[in-house]
PDB file of C-alpha atoms in Angstrom:
ATOM      1  CA  MET A   1      38.258 199.020  77.979  1.00 47.00           C
ATOM      2  CA  LYS A   2      41.915 197.157  77.628  1.00 65.00           C
ATOM      3  CA  LYS A   3      40.493 193.747  79.730  1.00 63.00           C
ATOM      4  CA  TYR A   4      37.149 193.661  78.326  1.00 73.00           C
ATOM      5  CA  ILE A   5      39.453 193.712  74.557  1.00 81.00           C
ATOM      6  CA  SER A   6      41.601 190.872  76.702  1.00 74.00           C
ATOM      7  CA  SER A   7      38.955 188.409  77.457  1.00 75.00           C
ATOM      8  CA  LEU A   8      37.681 189.341  73.805  1.00 83.00           C
ATOM      9  CA  MET A   9      41.042 187.683  72.758  1.00 82.00           C
ATOM     10  CA  MET A  10      40.889 185.105  74.617  1.00 79.00           C
ATOM     11  CA  LEU A  11      37.623 184.239  73.605  1.00 84.00           C
ATOM     12  CA  PHE A  12      38.982 184.110  69.544  1.00 91.00           C
ATOM     13  CA  ALA A  13      41.622 182.117  70.843  1.00 89.00           C
ATOM     14  CA  ALA A  14      39.078 179.632  72.313  1.00 85.00           C
ATOM     15  CA  ALA A  15      37.365 179.431  69.717  1.00 88.00           C
ATOM     16  CA  ILE A  16      40.018 178.151  67.249  1.00 92.00           C
ATOM     17  CA  TRP A  17      40.776 175.808  68.900  1.00 86.00           C
ATOM     18  CA  GLY A  18      37.319 174.358  69.390  1.00 83.00           C
ATOM     19  CA  PHE A  19      36.477 174.656  65.859  1.00 85.00           C
ATOM     20  CA  ALA A  20      39.831 173.270  64.918  1.00 85.00           C
ATOM     21  CA  PHE A  21      38.471 170.069  66.249  1.00 77.00           C
ATOM     22  CA  SER A  22      36.428 169.767  63.203  1.00 79.00           C
ATOM     23  CA  ALA A  23      39.390 170.637  60.843  1.00 82.00           C
ATOM     24  CA  GLN A  24      41.308 167.864  61.773  1.00 77.00           C
ATOM     25  CA  LYS A  25      38.375 165.649  61.889  1.00 76.00           C
ATOM     26  CA  ALA A  26      38.072 166.683  58.018  1.00 79.00           C
ATOM     27  CA  ALA A  27      42.058 166.349  57.780  1.00 84.00           C
ATOM     28  CA  SER A  28      41.930 162.637  59.110  1.00 79.00           C
ATOM     29  CA  HIS A  29      42.370 161.050  56.327  1.00 84.00           C
ATOM     30  CA  ILE A  30      46.710 162.820  55.652  1.00 88.00           C
ATOM     31  CA  PRO A  31      48.938 160.893  58.303  1.00 88.00           C
ATOM     32  CA  PRO A  32      49.027 162.300  61.618  1.00 85.00           C
ATOM     33  CA  PHE A  33      53.046 163.224  61.208  1.00 89.00           C
ATOM     34  CA  THR A  34      52.229 164.547  57.267  1.00 90.00           C
ATOM     35  CA  LEU A  35      49.601 167.458  58.871  1.00 89.00           C
ATOM     36  CA  ASN A  36      51.359 167.997  62.055  1.00 89.00           C
ATOM     37  CA  THR A  37      54.490 168.277  59.909  1.00 92.00           C
ATOM     38  CA  ALA A  38      52.154 170.712  57.873  1.00 92.00           C
ATOM     39  CA  ARG A  39      50.308 172.333  60.424  1.00 91.00           C
ATOM     40  CA  SER A  40      53.937 173.542  62.232  1.00 93.00           C
ATOM     41  CA  LEU A  41      54.922 175.028  59.396  1.00 95.00           C
ATOM     42  CA  LEU A  42      52.197 177.333  58.996  1.00 95.00           C
ATOM     43  CA  ALA A  43      52.469 177.966  62.314  1.00 95.00           C
ATOM     44  CA  ALA A  44      55.983 178.623  62.553  1.00 95.00           C
ATOM     45  CA  VAL A  45      56.682 180.637  58.765  1.00 95.00           C
ATOM     46  CA  PHE A  46      53.633 182.834  60.666  1.00 94.00           C
ATOM     47  CA  LEU A  47      55.286 183.608  63.631  1.00 92.00           C
ATOM     48  CA  PHE A  48      58.354 184.280  62.057  1.00 90.00           C
ATOM     49  CA  LEU A  49      57.217 186.868  60.630  1.00 90.00           C
ATOM     50  CA  LEU A  50      54.735 187.998  62.611  1.00 86.00           C
ATOM     51  CA  ILE A  51      58.078 188.407  64.763  1.00 85.00           C
ATOM     52  CA  PHE A  52      59.579 190.675  62.142  1.00 81.00           C
ATOM     53  CA  ILE A  53      56.651 192.863  61.527  1.00 82.00           C
ATOM     54  CA  LEU A  54      56.335 192.971  65.352  1.00 76.00           C
ATOM     55  CA  ASP A  55      59.716 194.236  65.674  1.00 74.00           C
ATOM     56  CA  LYS A  56      58.827 197.037  63.506  1.00 72.00           C
ATOM     57  CA  LEU A  57      55.306 198.824  64.209  1.00 67.00           C
ATOM     58  CA  LEU A  58      55.731 201.814  66.577  1.00 50.00           C
ATOM     59  CA  LYS A  59      52.768 203.089  68.384  1.00 51.00           C
ATOM     60  CA  ASN A  60      53.236 206.641  69.309  1.00 47.00           C
ATOM     61  CA  GLY A  61      56.799 207.234  68.360  1.00 46.00           C
ATOM     62  CA  ARG A  62      57.758 203.289  70.424  1.00 50.00           C
ATOM     63  CA  ARG A  63      58.130 199.853  69.220  1.00 50.00           C
ATOM     64  CA  LEU A  64      55.461 197.811  70.460  1.00 50.00           C
ATOM     65  CA  ILE A  65      58.254 195.211  71.333  1.00 53.00           C
ATOM     66  CA  SER A  66      62.176 195.852  72.204  1.00 56.00           C
ATOM     67  CA  LYS A  67      63.895 195.757  69.044  1.00 57.00           C
ATOM     68  CA  ARG A  68      66.182 193.116  68.578  1.00 58.00           C
ATOM     69  CA  GLY A  69      65.165 191.763  65.047  1.00 57.00           C
ATOM     70  CA  LEU A  70      64.990 188.081  64.301  1.00 61.00           C
ATOM     71  CA  ASP A  71      67.496 187.261  67.694  1.00 70.00           C
ATOM     72  CA  PHE A  72      66.492 184.527  69.368  1.00 79.00           C
ATOM     73  CA  ASN A  73      68.109 183.985  73.083  1.00 83.00           C
ATOM     74  CA  ARG A  74      69.398 180.563  74.630  1.00 87.00           C
ATOM     75  CA  THR A  75      66.042 180.237  77.230  1.00 86.00           C
ATOM     76  CA  GLU A  76      63.653 181.082  73.954  1.00 87.00           C
ATOM     77  CA  LEU A  77      65.901 178.071  72.447  1.00 92.00           C
ATOM     78  CA  VAL A  78      66.037 175.840  75.080  1.00 92.00           C
ATOM     79  CA  GLY A  79      62.480 176.522  76.072  1.00 88.00           C
ATOM     80  CA  GLY A  80      61.013 176.229  72.677  1.00 90.00           C
ATOM     81  CA  ALA A  81      63.051 173.484  71.471  1.00 94.00           C
ATOM     82  CA  ILE A  82      61.227 171.503  74.422  1.00 94.00           C
ATOM     83  CA  CYS A  83      58.342 172.905  74.105  1.00 89.00           C
ATOM     84  CA  GLY A  84      58.180 171.523  69.974  1.00 92.00           C
ATOM     85  CA  VAL A  85      59.318 168.275  70.852  1.00 95.00           C
ATOM     86  CA  ILE A  86      55.639 167.459  73.559  1.00 93.00           C
ATOM     87  CA  LEU A  87      54.107 169.386  70.942  1.00 86.00           C
ATOM     88  CA  SER A  88      54.608 167.436  68.389  1.00 90.00           C
ATOM     89  CA  LEU A  89      53.846 164.305  70.480  1.00 92.00           C
ATOM     90  CA  ALA A  90      50.417 165.728  71.841  1.00 88.00           C
ATOM     91  CA  SER A  91      49.463 166.403  68.664  1.00 81.00           C
ATOM     92  CA  LEU A  92      49.914 163.068  67.406  1.00 84.00           C
ATOM     93  CA  LEU A  93      48.039 161.506  69.943  1.00 88.00           C
ATOM     94  CA  GLN A  94      45.372 163.672  69.415  1.00 81.00           C
ATOM     95  CA  GLN A  95      45.217 163.422  66.441  1.00 75.00           C
ATOM     96  CA  SER A  96      45.968 159.539  65.802  1.00 83.00           C
ATOM     97  CA  GLY A  97      42.721 159.523  68.658  1.00 85.00           C
ATOM     98  CA  ILE A  98      39.958 161.856  66.261  1.00 78.00           C
ATOM     99  CA  GLY A  99      41.355 159.548  63.193  1.00 79.00           C
ATOM    100  CA  SER A 100      40.751 156.008  64.566  1.00 82.00           C
ATOM    101  CA  GLY A 101      37.380 156.903  65.477  1.00 80.00           C
ATOM    102  CA  THR A 102      36.800 159.498  68.631  1.00 78.00           C
ATOM    103  CA  ASP A 103      34.840 162.728  68.425  1.00 74.00           C
ATOM    104  CA  ALA A 104      35.537 165.784  67.524  1.00 67.00           C
ATOM    105  CA  GLY A 105      33.664 167.239  70.244  1.00 66.00           C
ATOM    106  CA  LYS A 106      34.335 164.294  72.326  1.00 74.00           C
ATOM    107  CA  ALA A 107      37.544 164.576  71.419  1.00 77.00           C
ATOM    108  CA  ALA A 108      37.986 168.652  72.023  1.00 71.00           C
ATOM    109  CA  PHE A 109      36.456 167.707  75.965  1.00 75.00           C
ATOM    110  CA  ILE A 110      38.557 164.692  77.375  1.00 82.00           C
ATOM    111  CA  THR A 111      41.933 167.170  75.600  1.00 79.00           C
ATOM    112  CA  ALA A 112      40.121 170.087  77.747  1.00 77.00           C
ATOM    113  CA  LEU A 113      40.816 167.393  81.109  1.00 79.00           C
ATOM    114  CA  TYR A 114      44.610 169.356  81.057  1.00 77.00           C
ATOM    115  CA  VAL A 115      43.395 171.992  82.886  1.00 73.00           C
ATOM    116  CA  VAL A 116      41.846 169.996  85.548  1.00 77.00           C
ATOM    117  CA  LEU A 117      45.317 168.092  85.568  1.00 81.00           C
ATOM    118  CA  VAL A 118      47.905 170.709  85.797  1.00 76.00           C
ATOM    119  CA  PRO A 119      47.046 171.474  89.556  1.00 77.00           C
ATOM    120  CA  VAL A 120      47.822 168.040  90.483  1.00 78.00           C
ATOM    121  CA  PHE A 121      50.537 167.382  88.000  1.00 80.00           C
ATOM    122  CA  SER A 122      52.266 170.471  89.614  1.00 76.00           C
ATOM    123  CA  LEU A 123      52.953 168.692  93.099  1.00 76.00           C
ATOM    124  CA  VAL A 124      55.788 167.089  91.537  1.00 77.00           C
ATOM    125  CA  PHE A 125      57.154 170.558  90.487  1.00 73.00           C
ATOM    126  CA  GLY A 126      56.560 171.779  94.463  1.00 72.00           C
ATOM    127  CA  LYS A 127      53.466 173.284  94.036  1.00 67.00           C
ATOM    128  CA  ARG A 128      50.826 172.596  96.039  1.00 68.00           C
ATOM    129  CA  ALA A 129      46.670 172.151  94.393  1.00 65.00           C
ATOM    130  CA  PRO A 130      44.338 174.009  96.576  1.00 70.00           C
ATOM    131  CA  MET A 131      41.581 171.295  98.017  1.00 74.00           C
ATOM    132  CA  ASN A 132      39.019 172.539  94.937  1.00 72.00           C
ATOM    133  CA  ALA A 133      41.198 171.231  92.529  1.00 71.00           C
ATOM    134  CA  TRP A 134      41.333 167.698  93.773  1.00 76.00           C
ATOM    135  CA  ILE A 135      37.107 167.870  94.114  1.00 81.00           C
ATOM    136  CA  SER A 136      37.561 168.629  90.166  1.00 78.00           C
ATOM    137  CA  VAL A 137      39.743 165.564  89.448  1.00 77.00           C
ATOM    138  CA  GLY A 138      36.598 163.414  90.789  1.00 81.00           C
ATOM    139  CA  ILE A 139      34.277 165.083  89.295  1.00 84.00           C
ATOM    140  CA  ALA A 140      36.106 164.598  85.429  1.00 80.00           C
ATOM    141  CA  VAL A 141      36.927 161.389  85.948  1.00 80.00           C
ATOM    142  CA  VAL A 142      32.649 161.228  86.761  1.00 83.00           C
ATOM    143  CA  GLY A 143      32.379 163.202  83.556  1.00 80.00           C
ATOM    144  CA  PHE A 144      34.894 160.934  81.484  1.00 76.00           C
ATOM    145  CA  TYR A 145      33.215 157.806  82.737  1.00 78.00           C
ATOM    146  CA  LEU A 146      29.948 158.493  81.464  1.00 80.00           C
ATOM    147  CA  LEU A 147      31.586 159.968  77.889  1.00 71.00           C
ATOM    148  CA  CYS A 148      34.014 157.621  76.374  1.00 68.00           C
ATOM    149  CA  ILE A 149      33.087 154.410  78.385  1.00 65.00           C
ATOM    150  CA  LYS A 150      30.846 151.938  76.854  1.00 62.00           C
ATOM    151  CA  GLY A 151      27.939 149.542  77.989  1.00 59.00           C
ATOM    152  CA  ASP A 152      30.718 146.713  78.260  1.00 57.00           C
ATOM    153  CA  LEU A 153      32.382 149.143  81.131  1.00 53.00           C
ATOM    154  CA  SER A 154      35.030 148.853  77.542  1.00 65.00           C
ATOM    155  CA  LEU A 155      37.186 151.802  77.159  1.00 70.00           C
ATOM    156  CA  GLU A 156      37.419 152.799  72.557  1.00 81.00           C
ATOM    157  CA  PHE A 157      41.647 152.571  72.036  1.00 86.00           C
ATOM    158  CA  SER A 158      40.806 156.291  70.124  1.00 87.00           C
ATOM    159  CA  ASP A 159      39.372 157.562  73.215  1.00 86.00           C
ATOM    160  CA  THR A 160      42.998 156.646  74.909  1.00 89.00           C
ATOM    161  CA  LEU A 161      44.740 158.762  72.468  1.00 91.00           C
ATOM    162  CA  VAL A 162      42.706 161.961  73.370  1.00 88.00           C
ATOM    163  CA  LEU A 163      43.262 160.867  77.336  1.00 89.00           C
ATOM    164  CA  LEU A 164      46.766 160.174  76.666  1.00 93.00           C
ATOM    165  CA  CYS A 165      46.738 164.114  74.697  1.00 90.00           C
ATOM    166  CA  ALA A 166      45.494 165.850  77.754  1.00 88.00           C
ATOM    167  CA  LEU A 167      48.336 164.144  79.688  1.00 90.00           C
ATOM    168  CA  VAL A 168      50.992 165.374  77.583  1.00 91.00           C
ATOM    169  CA  PHE A 169      49.251 168.897  77.068  1.00 84.00           C
ATOM    170  CA  THR A 170      49.252 169.101  81.287  1.00 83.00           C
ATOM    171  CA  LEU A 171      53.657 168.671  80.770  1.00 87.00           C
ATOM    172  CA  HIS A 172      53.752 171.427  77.522  1.00 82.00           C
ATOM    173  CA  ILE A 173      51.865 173.614  80.539  1.00 79.00           C
ATOM    174  CA  LEU A 174      54.272 173.151  82.912  1.00 81.00           C
ATOM    175  CA  ALA A 175      57.043 173.765  80.182  1.00 82.00           C
ATOM    176  CA  ILE A 176      55.710 176.345  79.222  1.00 77.00           C
ATOM    177  CA  ASP A 177      54.637 178.091  82.831  1.00 75.00           C
ATOM    178  CA  LYS A 178      58.891 177.282  83.747  1.00 78.00           C
ATOM    179  CA  PHE A 179      60.658 178.943  80.866  1.00 80.00           C
ATOM    180  CA  SER A 180      57.776 181.853  79.151  1.00 74.00           C
ATOM    181  CA  PRO A 181      58.891 184.127  82.139  1.00 72.00           C
ATOM    182  CA  LYS A 182      61.530 184.789  81.446  1.00 78.00           C
ATOM    183  CA  CYS A 183      61.583 185.496  77.903  1.00 79.00           C
ATOM    184  CA  ASP A 184      59.461 186.443  74.612  1.00 81.00           C
ATOM    185  CA  GLY A 185      56.121 184.286  74.119  1.00 78.00           C
ATOM    186  CA  VAL A 186      55.872 184.685  70.128  1.00 85.00           C
ATOM    187  CA  ARG A 187      59.868 183.989  69.929  1.00 88.00           C
ATOM    188  CA  MET A 188      59.594 180.890  72.029  1.00 86.00           C
ATOM    189  CA  SER A 189      56.327 179.682  70.111  1.00 87.00           C
ATOM    190  CA  CYS A 190      58.093 179.837  67.092  1.00 91.00           C
ATOM    191  CA  ILE A 191      61.010 177.847  68.309  1.00 92.00           C
ATOM    192  CA  GLN A 192      57.963 175.660  69.273  1.00 90.00           C
ATOM    193  CA  PHE A 193      56.557 175.285  65.999  1.00 94.00           C
ATOM    194  CA  ALA A 194      59.941 175.294  64.403  1.00 96.00           C
ATOM    195  CA  VAL A 195      60.840 171.771  66.124  1.00 96.00           C
ATOM    196  CA  ALA A 196      57.804 170.070  65.852  1.00 94.00           C
ATOM    197  CA  THR A 197      58.503 170.406  61.959  1.00 96.00           C
ATOM    198  CA  VAL A 198      61.576 169.164  61.782  1.00 96.00           C
ATOM    199  CA  LEU A 199      60.488 166.110  64.233  1.00 95.00           C
ATOM    200  CA  ASN A 200      57.489 165.280  62.521  1.00 93.00           C
ATOM    201  CA  LEU A 201      59.076 165.521  59.249  1.00 94.00           C
ATOM    202  CA  LEU A 202      61.401 163.414  60.096  1.00 93.00           C
ATOM    203  CA  CYS A 203      59.023 160.608  61.475  1.00 90.00           C
ATOM    204  CA  ALA A 204      56.608 160.910  58.168  1.00 91.00           C
ATOM    205  CA  LEU A 205      59.565 160.494  56.180  1.00 92.00           C
ATOM    206  CA  ILE A 206      60.435 157.106  58.524  1.00 90.00           C
ATOM    207  CA  PHE A 207      56.736 155.664  59.401  1.00 87.00           C
ATOM    208  CA  GLU A 208      54.693 156.893  56.875  1.00 88.00           C
ATOM    209  CA  PRO A 209      54.007 156.426  53.548  1.00 90.00           C
ATOM    210  CA  PRO A 210      55.523 159.353  50.694  1.00 88.00           C
ATOM    211  CA  ILE A 211      53.617 162.709  51.310  1.00 80.00           C
ATOM    212  CA  ASP A 212      50.451 162.324  48.369  1.00 82.00           C
ATOM    213  CA  PRO A 213      50.306 166.404  46.896  1.00 85.00           C
ATOM    214  CA  ALA A 214      46.281 165.759  46.097  1.00 85.00           C
ATOM    215  CA  ALA A 215      45.432 164.454  50.009  1.00 83.00           C
ATOM    216  CA  ILE A 216      46.899 167.426  50.629  1.00 85.00           C
ATOM    217  CA  GLY A 217      45.143 169.616  47.906  1.00 86.00           C
ATOM    218  CA  SER A 218      41.933 168.632  49.672  1.00 86.00           C
ATOM    219  CA  ALA A 219      42.043 169.064  52.903  1.00 87.00           C
ATOM    220  CA  ALA A 220      44.045 172.809  52.317  1.00 89.00           C
ATOM    221  CA  TRP A 221      41.855 174.707  54.014  1.00 89.00           C
ATOM    222  CA  SER A 222      42.209 172.642  57.045  1.00 90.00           C
ATOM    223  CA  ILE A 223      45.636 172.496  56.711  1.00 92.00           C
ATOM    224  CA  LEU A 224      45.114 176.561  56.360  1.00 92.00           C
ATOM    225  CA  MET A 225      42.512 176.383  59.616  1.00 90.00           C
ATOM    226  CA  LEU A 226      45.149 173.876  62.275  1.00 92.00           C
ATOM    227  CA  GLY A 227      48.408 175.615  61.318  1.00 94.00           C
ATOM    228  CA  ILE A 228      47.308 179.839  60.881  1.00 94.00           C
ATOM    229  CA  GLY A 229      44.118 179.492  62.763  1.00 93.00           C
ATOM    230  CA  SER A 230      45.045 176.940  65.768  1.00 92.00           C
ATOM    231  CA  SER A 231      48.998 177.324  66.554  1.00 90.00           C
ATOM    232  CA  GLY A 232      49.654 180.559  64.506  1.00 89.00           C
ATOM    233  CA  ILE A 233      46.563 183.080  65.358  1.00 90.00           C
ATOM    234  CA  ALA A 234      45.160 181.344  68.196  1.00 90.00           C
ATOM    235  CA  TYR A 235      48.837 181.079  70.282  1.00 77.00           C
ATOM    236  CA  THR A 236      49.549 185.382  69.829  1.00 75.00           C
ATOM    237  CA  LEU A 237      45.981 185.765  71.347  1.00 79.00           C
ATOM    238  CA  GLN A 238      46.529 184.181  74.342  1.00 75.00           C
ATOM    239  CA  ILE A 239      49.470 185.690  74.264  1.00 70.00           C
ATOM    240  CA  VAL A 240      48.648 188.922  74.307  1.00 70.00           C
ATOM    241  CA  GLY A 241      45.306 188.730  75.617  1.00 72.00           C
ATOM    242  CA  GLN A 242      46.323 186.743  79.057  1.00 65.00           C
ATOM    243  CA  ARG A 243      48.517 189.686  79.725  1.00 64.00           C
ATOM    244  CA  GLY A 244      45.378 191.510  80.984  1.00 58.00           C
ATOM    245  CA  VAL A 245      43.167 189.203  82.167  1.00 59.00           C
ATOM    246  CA  ASN A 246      43.478 187.091  86.048  1.00 55.00           C
ATOM    247  CA  PRO A 247      45.168 183.608  85.555  1.00 58.00           C
ATOM    248  CA  ALA A 248      42.594 181.956  86.983  1.00 53.00           C
ATOM    249  CA  VAL A 249      39.725 184.366  85.033  1.00 60.00           C
ATOM    250  CA  ALA A 250      41.789 183.408  81.677  1.00 66.00           C
ATOM    251  CA  SER A 251      42.134 179.396  82.345  1.00 69.00           C
ATOM    252  CA  VAL A 252      38.319 179.509  82.321  1.00 67.00           C
ATOM    253  CA  ILE A 253      37.896 181.385  79.496  1.00 73.00           C
ATOM    254  CA  LEU A 254      39.982 178.774  77.748  1.00 75.00           C
ATOM    255  CA  SER A 255      38.570 176.263  78.871  1.00 75.00           C
ATOM    256  CA  LEU A 256      35.007 177.452  77.127  1.00 76.00           C
ATOM    257  CA  GLU A 257      37.564 175.854  73.663  1.00 79.00           C
ATOM    258  CA  SER A 258      35.429 172.815  74.152  1.00 75.00           C
ATOM    259  CA  VAL A 259      32.516 174.225  74.403  1.00 75.00           C
ATOM    260  CA  PHE A 260      33.136 175.601  70.656  1.00 79.00           C
ATOM    261  CA  GLY A 261      34.550 171.529  70.264  1.00 77.00           C
ATOM    262  CA  VAL A 262      31.126 170.458  70.548  1.00 73.00           C
ATOM    263  CA  ILE A 263      29.371 173.021  68.391  1.00 74.00           C
ATOM    264  CA  GLY A 264      31.414 173.088  65.744  1.00 76.00           C
ATOM    265  CA  SER A 265      31.356 168.989  65.546  1.00 75.00           C
ATOM    266  CA  ALA A 266      27.303 170.052  65.389  1.00 73.00           C
ATOM    267  CA  PHE A 267      27.344 172.709  62.752  1.00 75.00           C
ATOM    268  CA  LEU A 268      30.323 171.510  60.628  1.00 75.00           C
ATOM    269  CA  LEU A 269      30.864 167.835  60.769  1.00 72.00           C
ATOM    270  CA  GLY A 270      26.423 166.643  61.623  1.00 77.00           C
ATOM    271  CA  GLU A 271      27.993 164.521  64.605  1.00 73.00           C
ATOM    272  CA  LYS A 272      25.613 163.687  67.514  1.00 76.00           C
ATOM    273  CA  MET A 273      25.994 162.764  70.404  1.00 74.00           C
ATOM    274  CA  THR A 274      24.018 160.937  73.399  1.00 77.00           C
ATOM    275  CA  GLU A 275      22.266 161.822  76.258  1.00 85.00           C
ATOM    276  CA  ARG A 276      24.932 160.403  77.941  1.00 83.00           C
ATOM    277  CA  GLU A 277      27.675 161.921  76.423  1.00 78.00           C
ATOM    278  CA  TYR A 278      26.032 165.306  76.780  1.00 82.00           C
ATOM    279  CA  ALA A 279      25.239 165.053  80.707  1.00 88.00           C
ATOM    280  CA  GLY A 280      29.399 163.914  80.569  1.00 82.00           C
ATOM    281  CA  CYS A 281      30.526 166.805  78.589  1.00 80.00           C
ATOM    282  CA  ALA A 282      28.431 169.174  81.479  1.00 86.00           C
ATOM    283  CA  ILE A 283      30.027 167.578  83.872  1.00 87.00           C
ATOM    284  CA  VAL A 284      33.813 168.190  82.739  1.00 81.00           C
ATOM    285  CA  PHE A 285      33.243 171.308  81.829  1.00 79.00           C
ATOM    286  CA  ILE A 286      31.845 172.119  85.807  1.00 87.00           C
ATOM    287  CA  ALA A 287      35.840 170.140  86.597  1.00 80.00           C
ATOM    288  CA  VAL A 288      37.233 172.300  84.030  1.00 75.00           C
ATOM    289  CA  ILE A 289      36.293 175.767  86.112  1.00 78.00           C
ATOM    290  CA  LEU A 290      35.856 175.008  89.383  1.00 78.00           C
ATOM    291  CA  SER A 291      39.902 173.441  89.030  1.00 70.00           C
ATOM    292  CA  GLN A 292      40.192 176.992  87.783  1.00 62.00           C
ATOM    293  CA  LEU A 293      38.641 179.252  91.360  1.00 70.00           C
ATOM    294  CA  ASP A 294      40.315 180.898  93.910  1.00 62.00           C
ATOM    295  CA  PHE A 295      38.023 180.516  96.720  1.00 63.00           C
ATOM    296  CA  ASN A 296      40.229 182.517  98.256  1.00 61.00           C
ATOM    297  CA  SER A 297      40.199 185.512  96.138  1.00 57.00           C
ATOM    298  CA  LEU A 298      36.174 185.011  95.678  1.00 50.00           C
ATOM    299  CA  LYS A 299      35.947 185.362  99.707  1.00 55.00           C
ATOM    300  CA  ASN A 300      38.001 188.685  99.376  1.00 55.00           C
ATOM    301  CA  THR A 301      35.713 190.143  97.252  1.00 48.00           C
ATOM    302  CA  LYS A 302      32.691 189.803  99.302  1.00 49.00           C
ATOM    303  CA  ARG A 303      34.489 191.274 101.717  1.00 50.00           C
TER     304      ARG A 303
END
């Protein structure tokens, strides 16, 4: 039963992230640094309160987490700061791409390429990728070609921004892989969003016009979805749920984010995609799943 509950947590996280692409599109009239400041601040406050609440909760007379109050260790501070910088850049690229013309559903699938890229970039850190990861890269390239390359073989600028976002998210995942085993994930995530808030606020004050309260108010629901839902709740569900799910299975479930992205853009925004683009989506999704399968484990299971 616990395994199924963990899987449901992963599924809900993927659904929140997928539908959040529609929220980003709805809030695209807000400058990216300003929007990311608002969502990061909401996430940091939410996680800060969550740490305080979890520290007080008891189950059968025992604390759910070790009593540390609102204390943060060095690894959580350093790891959170590094992840905050990377996440700020990734969010900027993603929001800029969506705001420049990339459909929310297409952005969801392009962003999902990070799942394919992670095993490839792991080679830099001495982690050899299995053969199926390399095959997945080739399949994903075909899918991305169908999804984003137009008739004149040109790549839209907005699509390039989202692709760069996928590359940066790859670094984000690798950074989490390095720091998370040595610290509390919720605390590190809280620092991550606190750093992201400061960075985005500074950039907003320097590069963007003064914050328009009316524009913020008109996208209040989208900002709440992105801040509390996509950043705060979804990241927490991933951290808690992944403890009871095999990593390969968890990655496949989380990759459903791209499917929910298409569903959300269709139902919430009324966006339309061509048959060619749908074919590209399907191929990329197959690559995402293939990259996470452990063929050796499957063989052992059959035996």
